[in-house]
Amino acid sequence: MKLIVKWLLSAAALLAVAYLYSGVEVKTFSAALIAAFVIGLFNMILRPVLVVLTLPVTVITLGLFLFVINALMFWAAAGVLDGFHVSGFGAALLGSLIYSVFGLVIDSAIERLFFKQ
């Protein structure tokens, strides 16, 4: 149940990013659902590999290169999907930052919702 709620809220967050920032376009809620799934899949499979491969650059930049990796995951998801479009790398960087802030809020809300004691 927790996973489904997080997925739905992540899709809503993606729609909010598209509403707040013109560099990101999402056509429908179903496109947002698929995009949220693909972004999550890329972050689960590709991101750890990229983090390990770029570890020296990440250390030199004091972790700021992780923002570039997040933007690449966001941009890659837009590249393979119809209905989800990012206008360029700068838009991917800003869109992924906004999406990450929404993700932090979602994680906090889900934590409070599902682990009340």
PDB file of C-alpha atoms in Angstrom:
ATOM      1  CA  MET A   1       0.000   0.000   0.000  1.00  0.00           C
ATOM      2  CA  LYS A   2       2.823   2.357   0.908  1.00  0.00           C
ATOM      3  CA  LEU A   3       4.498   1.827  -2.472  1.00  0.00           C
ATOM      4  CA  ILE A   4       1.292   2.564  -4.392  1.00  0.00           C
ATOM      5  CA  VAL A   5       0.663   5.753  -2.405  1.00  0.00           C
ATOM      6  CA  LYS A   6       4.240   6.901  -3.006  1.00  0.00           C
ATOM      7  CA  TRP A   7       3.911   6.166  -6.729  1.00  0.00           C
ATOM      8  CA  LEU A   8       0.649   8.124  -7.012  1.00  0.00           C
ATOM      9  CA  LEU A   9       2.065  11.056  -5.058  1.00  0.00           C
ATOM     10  CA  SER A  10       5.247  11.021  -7.157  1.00  0.00           C
ATOM     11  CA  ALA A  11       3.140  11.211 -10.316  1.00  0.00           C
ATOM     12  CA  ALA A  12       1.219  14.135  -8.810  1.00  0.00           C
ATOM     13  CA  ALA A  13       4.564  15.763  -7.945  1.00  0.00           C
ATOM     14  CA  LEU A  14       5.659  15.364 -11.550  1.00  0.00           C
ATOM     15  CA  LEU A  15       2.485  17.111 -12.681  1.00  0.00           C
ATOM     16  CA  ALA A  16       3.223  19.869 -10.157  1.00  0.00           C
ATOM     17  CA  VAL A  17       6.732  20.271 -11.566  1.00  0.00           C
ATOM     18  CA  ALA A  18       5.264  20.614 -15.059  1.00  0.00           C
ATOM     19  CA  TYR A  19       2.787  23.191 -13.754  1.00  0.00           C
ATOM     20  CA  LEU A  20       5.430  25.216 -11.888  1.00  0.00           C
ATOM     21  CA  TYR A  21       8.187  25.081 -14.507  1.00  0.00           C
ATOM     22  CA  SER A  22       7.639  25.493 -18.237  1.00  0.00           C
ATOM     23  CA  GLY A  23      10.738  23.477 -19.205  1.00  0.00           C
ATOM     24  CA  VAL A  24       8.991  20.255 -18.194  1.00  0.00           C
ATOM     25  CA  GLU A  25       5.838  19.027 -19.931  1.00  0.00           C
ATOM     26  CA  VAL A  26       3.570  16.171 -18.861  1.00  0.00           C
ATOM     27  CA  LYS A  27       0.566  15.502 -21.085  1.00  0.00           C
ATOM     28  CA  THR A  28      -1.696  13.391 -18.827  1.00  0.00           C
ATOM     29  CA  PHE A  29      -1.836  11.824 -15.391  1.00  0.00           C
ATOM     30  CA  SER A  30      -1.240   8.392 -16.929  1.00  0.00           C
ATOM     31  CA  ALA A  31       1.903   9.762 -18.591  1.00  0.00           C
ATOM     32  CA  ALA A  32       2.948  11.105 -15.178  1.00  0.00           C
ATOM     33  CA  LEU A  33       2.366   7.662 -13.625  1.00  0.00           C
ATOM     34  CA  ILE A  34       4.542   5.997 -16.240  1.00  0.00           C
ATOM     35  CA  ALA A  35       7.198   8.719 -15.974  1.00  0.00           C
ATOM     36  CA  ALA A  36       7.301   8.443 -12.169  1.00  0.00           C
ATOM     37  CA  PHE A  37       7.731   4.684 -12.530  1.00  0.00           C
ATOM     38  CA  VAL A  38      10.528   5.037 -15.105  1.00  0.00           C
ATOM     39  CA  ILE A  39      12.326   7.723 -13.065  1.00  0.00           C
ATOM     40  CA  GLY A  40      12.146   5.458 -10.021  1.00  0.00           C
ATOM     41  CA  LEU A  41      13.396   2.498 -12.060  1.00  0.00           C
ATOM     42  CA  PHE A  42      16.306   4.508 -13.469  1.00  0.00           C
ATOM     43  CA  ASN A  43      17.169   5.790  -9.989  1.00  0.00           C
ATOM     44  CA  MET A  44      17.124   2.238  -8.660  1.00  0.00           C
ATOM     45  CA  ILE A  45      19.169   0.616 -11.456  1.00  0.00           C
ATOM     46  CA  LEU A  46      21.300   3.222 -13.261  1.00  0.00           C
ATOM     47  CA  ARG A  47      21.955   5.807 -10.548  1.00  0.00           C
ATOM     48  CA  PRO A  48      24.095   3.563  -8.268  1.00  0.00           C
ATOM     49  CA  VAL A  49      26.267   2.591 -11.237  1.00  0.00           C
ATOM     50  CA  LEU A  50      26.730   6.234 -12.237  1.00  0.00           C
ATOM     51  CA  VAL A  51      27.484   7.265  -8.659  1.00  0.00           C
ATOM     52  CA  VAL A  52      30.232   4.639  -8.401  1.00  0.00           C
ATOM     53  CA  LEU A  53      31.687   5.480 -11.818  1.00  0.00           C
ATOM     54  CA  THR A  54      31.773   9.218 -11.079  1.00  0.00           C
ATOM     55  CA  LEU A  55      32.915   8.931  -7.463  1.00  0.00           C
ATOM     56  CA  PRO A  56      36.164  10.904  -7.976  1.00  0.00           C
ATOM     57  CA  VAL A  57      34.288  13.800  -9.612  1.00  0.00           C
ATOM     58  CA  THR A  58      31.643  13.672  -6.889  1.00  0.00           C
ATOM     59  CA  VAL A  59      34.291  13.855  -4.168  1.00  0.00           C
ATOM     60  CA  ILE A  60      36.119  16.731  -5.871  1.00  0.00           C
ATOM     61  CA  THR A  61      32.867  18.706  -6.250  1.00  0.00           C
ATOM     62  CA  LEU A  62      31.879  17.906  -2.647  1.00  0.00           C
ATOM     63  CA  GLY A  63      28.804  15.995  -3.790  1.00  0.00           C
ATOM     64  CA  LEU A  64      27.443  18.623  -6.154  1.00  0.00           C
ATOM     65  CA  PHE A  65      27.909  16.288  -9.119  1.00  0.00           C
ATOM     66  CA  LEU A  66      25.034  14.200  -7.711  1.00  0.00           C
ATOM     67  CA  PHE A  67      22.719  16.961  -8.938  1.00  0.00           C
ATOM     68  CA  VAL A  68      24.024  16.310 -12.451  1.00  0.00           C
ATOM     69  CA  ILE A  69      23.345  12.579 -12.074  1.00  0.00           C
ATOM     70  CA  ASN A  70      19.788  13.313 -10.888  1.00  0.00           C
ATOM     71  CA  ALA A  71      19.268  15.578 -13.894  1.00  0.00           C
ATOM     72  CA  LEU A  72      20.569  12.868 -16.218  1.00  0.00           C
ATOM     73  CA  MET A  73      18.064  10.356 -14.790  1.00  0.00           C
ATOM     74  CA  PHE A  74      15.244  12.875 -15.208  1.00  0.00           C
ATOM     75  CA  TRP A  75      16.322  13.734 -18.753  1.00  0.00           C
ATOM     76  CA  ALA A  76      16.802  10.075 -19.712  1.00  0.00           C
ATOM     77  CA  ALA A  77      13.281   9.235 -18.549  1.00  0.00           C
ATOM     78  CA  ALA A  78      11.921  12.055 -20.691  1.00  0.00           C
ATOM     79  CA  GLY A  79      13.945  10.774 -23.627  1.00  0.00           C
ATOM     80  CA  VAL A  80      12.380   7.315 -23.613  1.00  0.00           C
ATOM     81  CA  LEU A  81       8.764   8.301 -22.915  1.00  0.00           C
ATOM     82  CA  ASP A  82       5.991   9.908 -24.900  1.00  0.00           C
ATOM     83  CA  GLY A  83       3.882  12.371 -22.975  1.00  0.00           C
ATOM     84  CA  PHE A  84       6.810  13.512 -20.803  1.00  0.00           C
ATOM     85  CA  HIS A  85       9.159  16.095 -22.286  1.00  0.00           C
ATOM     86  CA  VAL A  86      12.104  18.078 -20.885  1.00  0.00           C
ATOM     87  CA  SER A  87      13.369  20.904 -23.083  1.00  0.00           C
ATOM     88  CA  GLY A  88      17.096  20.502 -22.305  1.00  0.00           C
ATOM     89  CA  PHE A  89      19.707  19.683 -19.699  1.00  0.00           C
ATOM     90  CA  GLY A  90      19.174  22.940 -17.791  1.00  0.00           C
ATOM     91  CA  ALA A  91      15.460  22.229 -17.644  1.00  0.00           C
ATOM     92  CA  ALA A  92      16.242  18.692 -16.483  1.00  0.00           C
ATOM     93  CA  LEU A  93      18.485  20.053 -13.737  1.00  0.00           C
ATOM     94  CA  LEU A  94      15.908  22.510 -12.436  1.00  0.00           C
ATOM     95  CA  GLY A  95      13.035  20.045 -12.912  1.00  0.00           C
ATOM     96  CA  SER A  96      14.873  17.314 -11.029  1.00  0.00           C
ATOM     97  CA  LEU A  97      15.633  19.727  -8.181  1.00  0.00           C
ATOM     98  CA  ILE A  98      11.961  20.667  -7.841  1.00  0.00           C
ATOM     99  CA  TYR A  99      10.947  16.996  -8.147  1.00  0.00           C
ATOM    100  CA  SER A 100      13.476  16.086  -5.426  1.00  0.00           C
ATOM    101  CA  VAL A 101      12.019  18.682  -3.053  1.00  0.00           C
ATOM    102  CA  PHE A 102       8.555  17.252  -3.652  1.00  0.00           C
ATOM    103  CA  GLY A 103      10.022  13.774  -3.094  1.00  0.00           C
ATOM    104  CA  LEU A 104      11.382  14.803   0.304  1.00  0.00           C
ATOM    105  CA  VAL A 105       7.963  16.133   1.311  1.00  0.00           C
ATOM    106  CA  ILE A 106       6.282  12.948   0.068  1.00  0.00           C
ATOM    107  CA  ASP A 107       8.718  10.714   1.946  1.00  0.00           C
ATOM    108  CA  SER A 108       8.169  12.684   5.132  1.00  0.00           C
ATOM    109  CA  ALA A 109       4.385  12.552   4.774  1.00  0.00           C
ATOM    110  CA  ILE A 110       4.382   8.825   4.047  1.00  0.00           C
ATOM    111  CA  GLU A 111       6.646   8.186   7.004  1.00  0.00           C
ATOM    112  CA  ARG A 112       4.218  10.012   9.297  1.00  0.00           C
ATOM    113  CA  LEU A 113       1.163   8.403   7.710  1.00  0.00           C
ATOM    114  CA  PHE A 114       2.274   4.777   7.756  1.00  0.00           C
ATOM    115  CA  PHE A 115       4.363   4.688  10.927  1.00  0.00           C
ATOM    116  CA  LYS A 116       2.140   6.344  13.514  1.00  0.00           C
ATOM    117  CA  GLN A 117       2.616   4.639  16.873  1.00  0.00           C
TER     118      GLN A 117
END
